[in-house]
Short mmCIF file of C-alpha atoms in Angstrom, two decimals:
data_model
loop_
_atom_site.label_atom_id
_atom_site.label_comp_id
_atom_site.label_asym_id
_atom_site.label_seq_id
_atom_site.Cartn_x
_atom_site.Cartn_y
_atom_site.Cartn_z
CA UNK A 5 -56.65 86.68 38.35
CA UNK A 6 -53.94 85.17 36.24
CA UNK A 7 -54.51 81.56 37.32
CA UNK A 8 -58.28 81.73 37.65
CA UNK A 9 -58.45 81.82 41.44
CA UNK A 10 -61.46 84.08 41.65
CA UNK A 11 -63.31 84.70 44.90
CA UNK A 12 -67.06 85.16 44.90
CA UNK A 13 -67.04 86.45 48.49
CA UNK A 14 -65.73 90.01 48.89
CA UNK A 15 -63.22 90.75 51.66
CA UNK A 16 -63.33 87.45 53.52
CA UNK A 17 -59.64 86.54 53.57
CA UNK A 18 -58.55 82.96 54.12
CA UNK A 19 -62.11 81.86 54.99
CA UNK A 20 -63.04 82.23 51.31
CA UNK A 21 -60.44 79.74 50.01
CA UNK A 22 -62.91 76.79 49.83
CA UNK A 23 -65.36 78.90 47.83
CA UNK A 24 -62.82 80.04 45.21
CA UNK A 25 -62.98 78.77 41.65
CA UNK A 26 -59.42 77.42 41.87
CA UNK A 27 -58.26 77.36 45.52
CA UNK A 28 -54.98 75.54 44.81
CA UNK A 29 -53.91 78.30 42.43
CA UNK A 30 -54.67 80.86 45.15
CA UNK A 31 -52.59 78.95 47.71
CA UNK A 32 -49.74 78.62 45.18
CA UNK A 33 -49.84 82.37 44.48
CA UNK A 34 -49.88 83.10 48.22
CA UNK A 35 -46.86 80.84 48.77
CA UNK A 36 -44.93 82.34 45.86
CA UNK A 37 -45.67 85.87 47.06
CA UNK A 38 -44.55 85.01 50.58
CA UNK A 39 -41.30 83.48 49.33
CA UNK A 40 -40.55 86.46 47.07
CA UNK A 41 -41.16 88.82 49.98
CA UNK A 42 -38.90 86.81 52.30
CA UNK A 43 -36.07 86.68 49.74
CA UNK A 44 -36.43 90.43 49.07
CA UNK A 45 -36.15 91.22 52.78
CA UNK A 46 -33.09 88.97 53.15
CA UNK A 47 -31.38 90.63 50.18
CA UNK A 48 -32.26 94.26 50.96
CA UNK A 49 -32.06 94.33 54.75
CA UNK A 50 -28.85 95.69 56.22
CA UNK A 51 -26.79 93.12 58.12
CA UNK A 52 -26.42 93.76 61.86
CA UNK A 53 -23.43 92.62 63.89
CA UNK A 54 -24.80 90.82 66.98
CA UNK A 55 -21.56 91.51 68.86
CA UNK A 56 -21.63 95.25 68.25
CA UNK A 57 -21.78 97.51 71.28
CA UNK A 58 -25.05 99.36 71.71
CA UNK A 59 -24.59 103.06 72.47
CA UNK A 60 -27.57 104.90 73.90
CA UNK A 61 -27.39 108.64 74.39
CA UNK A 62 -29.64 109.88 77.12
CA UNK A 63 -30.63 113.51 76.88
CA UNK A 64 -31.99 115.41 79.80
CA UNK A 65 -35.44 116.81 79.23
CA UNK A 66 -36.19 120.49 79.50
CA UNK A 67 -38.33 121.74 82.32
CA UNK A 68 -41.60 123.12 81.01
CA UNK A 69 -43.28 125.96 82.82
CA UNK A 70 -47.07 125.95 82.86
CA UNK A 71 -46.93 129.75 83.08
CA UNK A 72 -45.67 129.93 79.48
CA UNK A 73 -48.68 127.98 78.19
CA UNK A 74 -51.22 130.18 76.40
CA UNK A 75 -54.60 128.96 75.24
CA UNK A 76 -56.55 131.14 72.83
#
């Protein structure tokens, strides 16, 4: 990795942080990635008006006849 935070244990997640060559660099990269993701979501997500009226259209379901069912 860029900052030398290599893991010698494959696929162990956060449990492998103490065994990494540079665990503080890994935690810094994790924090930076989380912050970038949060800022991206805040910038790209469409704003929702909390006072807007919610309109729900309810459609009536069709009746299904078992006689029309054909199994080959």
